[in-house]
XYZ file of C-alpha atoms in Angstrom:
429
model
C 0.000 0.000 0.000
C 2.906 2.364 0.804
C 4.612 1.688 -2.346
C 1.490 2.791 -3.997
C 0.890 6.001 -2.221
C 3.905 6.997 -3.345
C 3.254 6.401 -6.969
C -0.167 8.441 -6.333
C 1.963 11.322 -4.975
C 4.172 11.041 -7.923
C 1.497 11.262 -10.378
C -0.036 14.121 -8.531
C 3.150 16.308 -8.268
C 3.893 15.199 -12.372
C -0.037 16.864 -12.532
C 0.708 20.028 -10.994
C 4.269 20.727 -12.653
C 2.611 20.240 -16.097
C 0.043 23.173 -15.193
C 2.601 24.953 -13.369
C 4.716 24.668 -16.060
C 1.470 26.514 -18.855
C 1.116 29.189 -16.230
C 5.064 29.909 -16.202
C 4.733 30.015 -19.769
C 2.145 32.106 -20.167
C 4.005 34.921 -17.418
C 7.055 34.639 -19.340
C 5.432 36.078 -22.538
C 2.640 37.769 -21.840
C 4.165 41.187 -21.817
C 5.119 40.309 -25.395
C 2.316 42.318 -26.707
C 1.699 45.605 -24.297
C 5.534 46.585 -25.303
C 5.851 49.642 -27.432
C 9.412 50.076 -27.511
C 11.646 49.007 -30.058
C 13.919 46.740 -29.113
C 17.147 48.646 -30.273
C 19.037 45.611 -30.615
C 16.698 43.572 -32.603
C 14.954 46.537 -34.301
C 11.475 45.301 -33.032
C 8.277 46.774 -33.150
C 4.957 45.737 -31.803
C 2.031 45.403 -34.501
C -0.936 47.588 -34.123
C -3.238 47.819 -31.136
C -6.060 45.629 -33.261
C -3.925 42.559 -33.326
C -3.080 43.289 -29.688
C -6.382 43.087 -29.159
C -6.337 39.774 -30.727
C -3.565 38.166 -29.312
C -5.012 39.226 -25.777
C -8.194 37.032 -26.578
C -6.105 34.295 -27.661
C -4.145 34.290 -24.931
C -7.262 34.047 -22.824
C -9.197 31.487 -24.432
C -6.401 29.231 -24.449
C -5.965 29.783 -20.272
C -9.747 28.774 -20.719
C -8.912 25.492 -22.497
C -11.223 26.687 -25.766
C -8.815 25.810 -27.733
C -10.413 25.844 -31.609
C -11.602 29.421 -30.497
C -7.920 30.937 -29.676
C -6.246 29.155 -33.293
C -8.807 31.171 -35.395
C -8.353 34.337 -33.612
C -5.241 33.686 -34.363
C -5.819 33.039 -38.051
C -6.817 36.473 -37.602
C -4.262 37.772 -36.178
C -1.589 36.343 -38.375
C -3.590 37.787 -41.572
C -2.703 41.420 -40.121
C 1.128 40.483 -38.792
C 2.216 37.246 -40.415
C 5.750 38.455 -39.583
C 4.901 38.905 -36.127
C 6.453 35.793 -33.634
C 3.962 35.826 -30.858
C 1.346 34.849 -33.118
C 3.240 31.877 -33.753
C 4.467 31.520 -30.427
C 0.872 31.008 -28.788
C 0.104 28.703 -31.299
C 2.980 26.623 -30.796
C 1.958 26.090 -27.039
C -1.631 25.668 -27.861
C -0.900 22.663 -29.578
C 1.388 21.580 -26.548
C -1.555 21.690 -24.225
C -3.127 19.134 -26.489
C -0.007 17.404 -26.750
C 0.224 18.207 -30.642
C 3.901 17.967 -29.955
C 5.660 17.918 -33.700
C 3.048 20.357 -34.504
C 4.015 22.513 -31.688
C 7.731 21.984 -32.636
C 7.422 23.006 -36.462
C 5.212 26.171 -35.389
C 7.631 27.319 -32.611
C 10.727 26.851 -34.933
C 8.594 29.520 -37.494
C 8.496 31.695 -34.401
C 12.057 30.949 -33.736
C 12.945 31.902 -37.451
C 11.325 35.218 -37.654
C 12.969 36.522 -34.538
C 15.603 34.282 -32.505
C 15.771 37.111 -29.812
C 12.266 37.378 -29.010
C 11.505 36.851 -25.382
C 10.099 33.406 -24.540
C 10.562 32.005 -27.402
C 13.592 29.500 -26.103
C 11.629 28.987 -22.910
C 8.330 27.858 -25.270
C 10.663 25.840 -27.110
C 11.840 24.638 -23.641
C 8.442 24.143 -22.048
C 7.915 21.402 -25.407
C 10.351 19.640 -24.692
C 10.133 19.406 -21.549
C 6.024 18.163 -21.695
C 7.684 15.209 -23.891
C 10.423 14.052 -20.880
C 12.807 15.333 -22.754
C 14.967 17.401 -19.926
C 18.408 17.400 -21.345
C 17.046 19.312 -24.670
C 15.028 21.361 -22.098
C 17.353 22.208 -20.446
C 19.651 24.102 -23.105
C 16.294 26.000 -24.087
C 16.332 27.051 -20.651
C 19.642 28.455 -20.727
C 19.079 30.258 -23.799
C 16.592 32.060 -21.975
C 18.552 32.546 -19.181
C 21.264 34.426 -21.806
C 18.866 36.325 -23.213
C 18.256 38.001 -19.731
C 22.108 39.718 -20.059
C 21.313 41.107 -23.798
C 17.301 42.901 -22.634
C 17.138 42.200 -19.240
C 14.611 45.422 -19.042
C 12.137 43.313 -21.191
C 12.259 40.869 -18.228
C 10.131 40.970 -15.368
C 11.557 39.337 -11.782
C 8.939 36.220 -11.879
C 9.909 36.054 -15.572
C 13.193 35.383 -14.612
C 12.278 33.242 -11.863
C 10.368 30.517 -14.130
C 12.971 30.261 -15.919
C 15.455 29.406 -13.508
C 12.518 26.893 -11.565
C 12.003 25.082 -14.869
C 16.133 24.599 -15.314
C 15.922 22.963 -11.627
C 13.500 20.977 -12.278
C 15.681 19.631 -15.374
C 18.494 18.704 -13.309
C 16.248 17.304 -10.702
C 14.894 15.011 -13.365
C 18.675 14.053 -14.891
C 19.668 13.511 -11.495
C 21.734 16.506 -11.352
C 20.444 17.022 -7.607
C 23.662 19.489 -6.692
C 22.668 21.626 -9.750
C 19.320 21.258 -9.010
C 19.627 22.700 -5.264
C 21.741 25.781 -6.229
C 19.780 27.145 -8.918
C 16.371 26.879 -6.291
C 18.757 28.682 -3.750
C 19.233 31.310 -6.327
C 15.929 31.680 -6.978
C 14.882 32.104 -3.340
C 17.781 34.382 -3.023
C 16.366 36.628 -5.677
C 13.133 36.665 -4.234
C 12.048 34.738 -1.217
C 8.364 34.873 -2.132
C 8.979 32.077 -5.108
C 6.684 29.766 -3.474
C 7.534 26.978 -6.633
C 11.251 27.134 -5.762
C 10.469 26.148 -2.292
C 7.680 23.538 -3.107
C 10.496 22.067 -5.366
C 12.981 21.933 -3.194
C 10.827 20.335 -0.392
C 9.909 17.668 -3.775
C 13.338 17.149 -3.749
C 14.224 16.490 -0.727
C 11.065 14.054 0.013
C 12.293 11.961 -2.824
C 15.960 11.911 -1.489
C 14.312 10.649 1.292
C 15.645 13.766 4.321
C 11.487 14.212 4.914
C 12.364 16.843 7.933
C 14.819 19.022 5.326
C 11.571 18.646 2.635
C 9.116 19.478 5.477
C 10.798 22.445 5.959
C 10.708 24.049 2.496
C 7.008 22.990 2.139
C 6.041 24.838 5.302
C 7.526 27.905 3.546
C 5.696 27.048 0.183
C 2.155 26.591 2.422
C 2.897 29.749 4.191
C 3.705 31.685 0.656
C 0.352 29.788 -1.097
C -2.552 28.748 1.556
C -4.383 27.890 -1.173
C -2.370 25.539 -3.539
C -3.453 22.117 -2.744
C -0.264 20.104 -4.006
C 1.905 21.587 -1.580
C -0.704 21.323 1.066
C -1.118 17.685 0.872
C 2.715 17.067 0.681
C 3.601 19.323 3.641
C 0.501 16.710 5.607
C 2.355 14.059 4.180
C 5.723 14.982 5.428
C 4.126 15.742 8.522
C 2.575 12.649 8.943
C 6.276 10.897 8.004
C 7.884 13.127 10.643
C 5.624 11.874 13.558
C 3.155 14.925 13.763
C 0.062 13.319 12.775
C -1.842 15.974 14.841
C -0.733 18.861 12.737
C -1.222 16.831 9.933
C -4.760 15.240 9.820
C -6.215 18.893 9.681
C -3.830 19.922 6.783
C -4.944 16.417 5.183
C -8.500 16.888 5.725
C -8.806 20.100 3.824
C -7.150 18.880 0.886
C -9.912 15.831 1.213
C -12.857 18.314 1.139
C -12.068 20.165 -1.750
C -10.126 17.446 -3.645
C -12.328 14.109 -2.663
C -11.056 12.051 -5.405
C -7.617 12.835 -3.817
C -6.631 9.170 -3.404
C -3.028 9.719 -1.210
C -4.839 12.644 0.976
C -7.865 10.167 1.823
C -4.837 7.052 2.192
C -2.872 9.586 4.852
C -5.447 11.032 6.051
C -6.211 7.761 7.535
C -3.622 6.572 8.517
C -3.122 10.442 10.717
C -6.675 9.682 12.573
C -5.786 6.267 13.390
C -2.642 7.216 15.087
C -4.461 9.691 17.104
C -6.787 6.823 18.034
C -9.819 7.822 15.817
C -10.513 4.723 14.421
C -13.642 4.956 13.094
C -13.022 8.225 10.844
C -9.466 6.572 9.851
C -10.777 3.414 8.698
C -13.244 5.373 6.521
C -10.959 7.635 4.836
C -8.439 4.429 3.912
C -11.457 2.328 2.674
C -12.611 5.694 0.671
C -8.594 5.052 -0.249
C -9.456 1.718 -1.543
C -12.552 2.712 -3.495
C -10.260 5.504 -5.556
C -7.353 2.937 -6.095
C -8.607 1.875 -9.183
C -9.775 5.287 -10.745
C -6.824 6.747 -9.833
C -4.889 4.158 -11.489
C -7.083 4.449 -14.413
C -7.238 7.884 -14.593
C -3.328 7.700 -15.074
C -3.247 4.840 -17.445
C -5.737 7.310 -19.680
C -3.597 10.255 -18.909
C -0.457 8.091 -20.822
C -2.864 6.826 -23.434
C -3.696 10.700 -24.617
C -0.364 11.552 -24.480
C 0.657 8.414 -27.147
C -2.328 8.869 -29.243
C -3.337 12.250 -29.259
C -5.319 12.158 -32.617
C -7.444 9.722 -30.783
C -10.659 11.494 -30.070
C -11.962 8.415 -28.010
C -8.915 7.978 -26.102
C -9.622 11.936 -24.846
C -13.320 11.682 -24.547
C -12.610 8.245 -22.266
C -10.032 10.257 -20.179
C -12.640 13.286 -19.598
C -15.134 10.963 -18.589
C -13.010 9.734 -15.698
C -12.668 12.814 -14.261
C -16.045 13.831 -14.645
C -16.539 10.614 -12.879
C -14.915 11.521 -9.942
C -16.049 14.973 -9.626
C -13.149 16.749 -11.702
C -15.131 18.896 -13.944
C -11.953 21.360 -14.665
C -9.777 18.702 -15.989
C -12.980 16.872 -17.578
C -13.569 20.130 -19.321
C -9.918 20.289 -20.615
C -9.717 16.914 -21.814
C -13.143 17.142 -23.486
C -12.222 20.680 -25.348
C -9.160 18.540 -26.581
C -11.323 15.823 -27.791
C -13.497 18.819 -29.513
C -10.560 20.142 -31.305
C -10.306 17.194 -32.753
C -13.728 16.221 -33.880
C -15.517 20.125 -33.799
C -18.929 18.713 -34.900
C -19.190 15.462 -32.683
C -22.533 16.566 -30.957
C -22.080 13.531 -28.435
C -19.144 15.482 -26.885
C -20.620 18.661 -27.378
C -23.152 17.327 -24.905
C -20.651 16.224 -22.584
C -18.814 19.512 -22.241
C -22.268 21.186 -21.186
C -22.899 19.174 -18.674
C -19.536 19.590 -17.333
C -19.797 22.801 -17.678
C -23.737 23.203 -15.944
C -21.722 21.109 -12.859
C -19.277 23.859 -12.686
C -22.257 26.364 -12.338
C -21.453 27.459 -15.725
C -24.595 27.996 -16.789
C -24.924 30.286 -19.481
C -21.937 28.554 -21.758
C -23.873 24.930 -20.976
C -27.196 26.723 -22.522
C -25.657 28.318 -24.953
C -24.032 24.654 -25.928
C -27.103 23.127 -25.609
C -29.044 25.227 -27.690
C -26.195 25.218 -30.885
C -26.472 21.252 -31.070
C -30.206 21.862 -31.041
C -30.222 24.158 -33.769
C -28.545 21.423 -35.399
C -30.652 18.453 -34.283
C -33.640 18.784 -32.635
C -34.682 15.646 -31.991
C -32.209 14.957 -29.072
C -34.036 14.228 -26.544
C -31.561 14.132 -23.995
C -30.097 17.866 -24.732
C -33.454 18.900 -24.359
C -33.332 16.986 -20.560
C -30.491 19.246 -19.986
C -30.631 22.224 -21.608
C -34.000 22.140 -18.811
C -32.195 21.552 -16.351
C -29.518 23.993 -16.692
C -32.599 26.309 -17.358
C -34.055 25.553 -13.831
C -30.336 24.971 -12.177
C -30.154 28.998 -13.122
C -33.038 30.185 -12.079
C -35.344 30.174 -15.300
C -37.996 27.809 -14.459
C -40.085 28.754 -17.245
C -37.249 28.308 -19.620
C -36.841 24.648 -18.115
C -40.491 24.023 -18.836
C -40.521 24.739 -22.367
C -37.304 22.608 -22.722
C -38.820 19.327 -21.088
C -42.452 20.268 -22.911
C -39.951 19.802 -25.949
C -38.538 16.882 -24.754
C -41.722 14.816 -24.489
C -42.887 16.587 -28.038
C -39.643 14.447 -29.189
C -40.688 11.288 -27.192
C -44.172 11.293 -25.640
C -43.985 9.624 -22.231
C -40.559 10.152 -21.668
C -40.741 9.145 -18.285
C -37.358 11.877 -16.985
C -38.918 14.958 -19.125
C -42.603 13.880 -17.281
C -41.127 13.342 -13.726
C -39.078 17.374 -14.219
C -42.534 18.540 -15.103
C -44.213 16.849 -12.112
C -42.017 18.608 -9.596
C -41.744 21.960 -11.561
C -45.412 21.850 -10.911
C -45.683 21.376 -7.952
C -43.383 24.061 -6.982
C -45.389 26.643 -8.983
């Protein structure tokens, strides 16, 4: 059982780098278009404030996962500034999210072309290589960024600077290089000590090298910096837990539990904290709600791989999403689901999918106005109709919701779900 938890803890921590990882790329360029400077070494000039405009709502709908959305304002963009790299840039690491990788390779290397001095454009190149394992390549992406810093360090921001140097120690950490590793953290922290990743990472580094008090340490500073992040909330419990301070811990467990329930290694430790402080009845249930995630969680995993061998697979994505929804992970459901869209734009099944998803977020309005576009398409669904009704009453608009389920039983007279919604809209009017 141990042995497992510790795979779980891996997979989790390989999880949160990977969005870690998006966000750091997304800080490290996202000045790129609000600069109105020339560069006077590289003669640069921004494009005009309309595809500004335009890369801004690219760059948003692709931190929104709506991905088909962000490559045609792009289109756009590109028809107004083909010469311009950050066009090319953010649609290199769109197609990383959905692990397009050669795609994603051939697009940054256009970016790369126009202007091999532009900022981020080694650490994009870096932050592809480094979603495919490969660290050692990476890593010299990394440290082309890094030079770039002495040629226009104003174009630089401090945090800019610091993902760089986080995502080099995370390379050595993953070639071994742990000495490496440790000093460029330390130089992180020493350029600013509110880097809570450099901390996180090197408590992660630590834990794995086995000195749990060293890695307890540096995750108390990362919990202290972010209250909020979850990951290094349920690793500082761990460590606790290892340590001997299952008091401390089983609180800092538990509230990873309530807001992550699927969490399969909070739920295992969590357990395993109560029943040391001689709560057996509460331990017991959080390692047999251990048990019950086991298999999901080892699923969930095995589909994680499968997406990331086959990405052109639209069922292997639309399999993956369903897990999470499954288990009550409607954010990462979404993702993989907009993934699977991008692939097959017109598959109304999905379509469906990601509005319900989306009503279980509280969403509303985007699950209605998905509903109502495969409608317009095919009216005879009888099941969209179910939940377009639904979402209608979820929000508010009972009346709405009655017309929707009226429709449904137009479709199929006697449908027996549309009849029983009716029923108890009625009776609360």
């Amino acid at each position: 059982m141990a042995s497992i938890t510790f795979g779980s803890q891996g997979k989790m921590r390989t999880i949160f780098i990977v969005v870690v990882t998006c966000a750091m790329t997304l800080l490290l360029t996202e000045q790129c278009g609000t600069q109105h400077d020339p560069d006077p070494q590289t003669g640069f000039q921004d494009p005009d404030p309309e595809v500004i405009n335009l890369l801004y709502r690219a760059r948003n709908q692709l931190q929104q996962g709506e991905y088909q959305l962000a490559l045609s304002v792009l289109d756009s963009a590109e028809v107004f500034a083909p010469e311009f790299p950050e066009i090319y840039l953010l649609r290199g690491r769109i197609y990383t999210e959905i692990n397009q990788f050669r795609t994603a390779d051939s697009i940054l290397q256009k970016a790369l072309d126009l202007n091999p001095e532009y900022q981020g454009i080694w650490f994009t190149l870096g932050h592809n290589a480094f979603q495919q394992e490969n660290y050692r390549e990476a890593l010299s992406y990394y440290i082309k960024e890094q030079e770039a810093f002495a040629k226009r360090g104003h174009r630089y921001s401090s945090e800019a600077r610091s993902a760089v140097l986080v995502q080099m120690g995370r390379c050595y950490s993953r070639l071994g290089q742990i000495d490496s590793a440790v000093q460029i953290y330390e130089e992180v922290i020493a350029g600013d000590s509110t880097q809570s990743e450099a901390y996180a990472d090197l408590g992660q580094l630590y834990k794995n090298e086995g000195d749990f008090e060293r890695g307890l340490k540096y995750y108390r500073k990362g919990v202290e910096l972010a209250p909020e992040n979850l990951e290094y909330r349920y690793f500082y419990g761990y460590l606790l837990l290892q340590t001997g301070d299952p008091e401390v811990a089983a609180p800092v467990l538990e509230k990873v539990t309530r807001q992550q329930p699927w969490h399969y290694g909070a739920h295992y430790n969590l357990g395993l904290a109560l029943l040391r402080l001689g709560q057996s009845e509460a331990g017991q249930a959080h390692l047999a709600r251990a048990d019950s995630l086991q298999d999901i969680d080892y699923d969930v995993a095995t589909a994680k791989w499968t997406v990331r061998t086959f990405p052109d697979n639209t069922r292997r994505w639309i399999h993956l999403g369903d897990l999470y929804q499954k288990t009550g992970r409607y954010e990462e459901a979404k993702q993989a689901y907009q993934t699977a869209l991008y692939l097959e734009p017109d598959n109304s099944i999905l379509r469906n999918k990601l509005a319900n998803v989306h009503a279980s977020l509280g969403n509303f309005e985007e699950a209605v106005e998905i509903y109502t576009a495969i409608l317009e398409g095919d009216s005879s669904l009888v099941r969209v109709w179910i939940n377009l009704g639904l979402a209608y009453a979820a929000a508010g608009r009972r009346q709405l919701a009655k017309r929707a389920w009226e429709k449904a039983l137009q479709q199929e007279p006697g449908h027996p779900v549309a009849a029983r919604y009716l029923r108890e809209l009625s009776v609360l009017d």
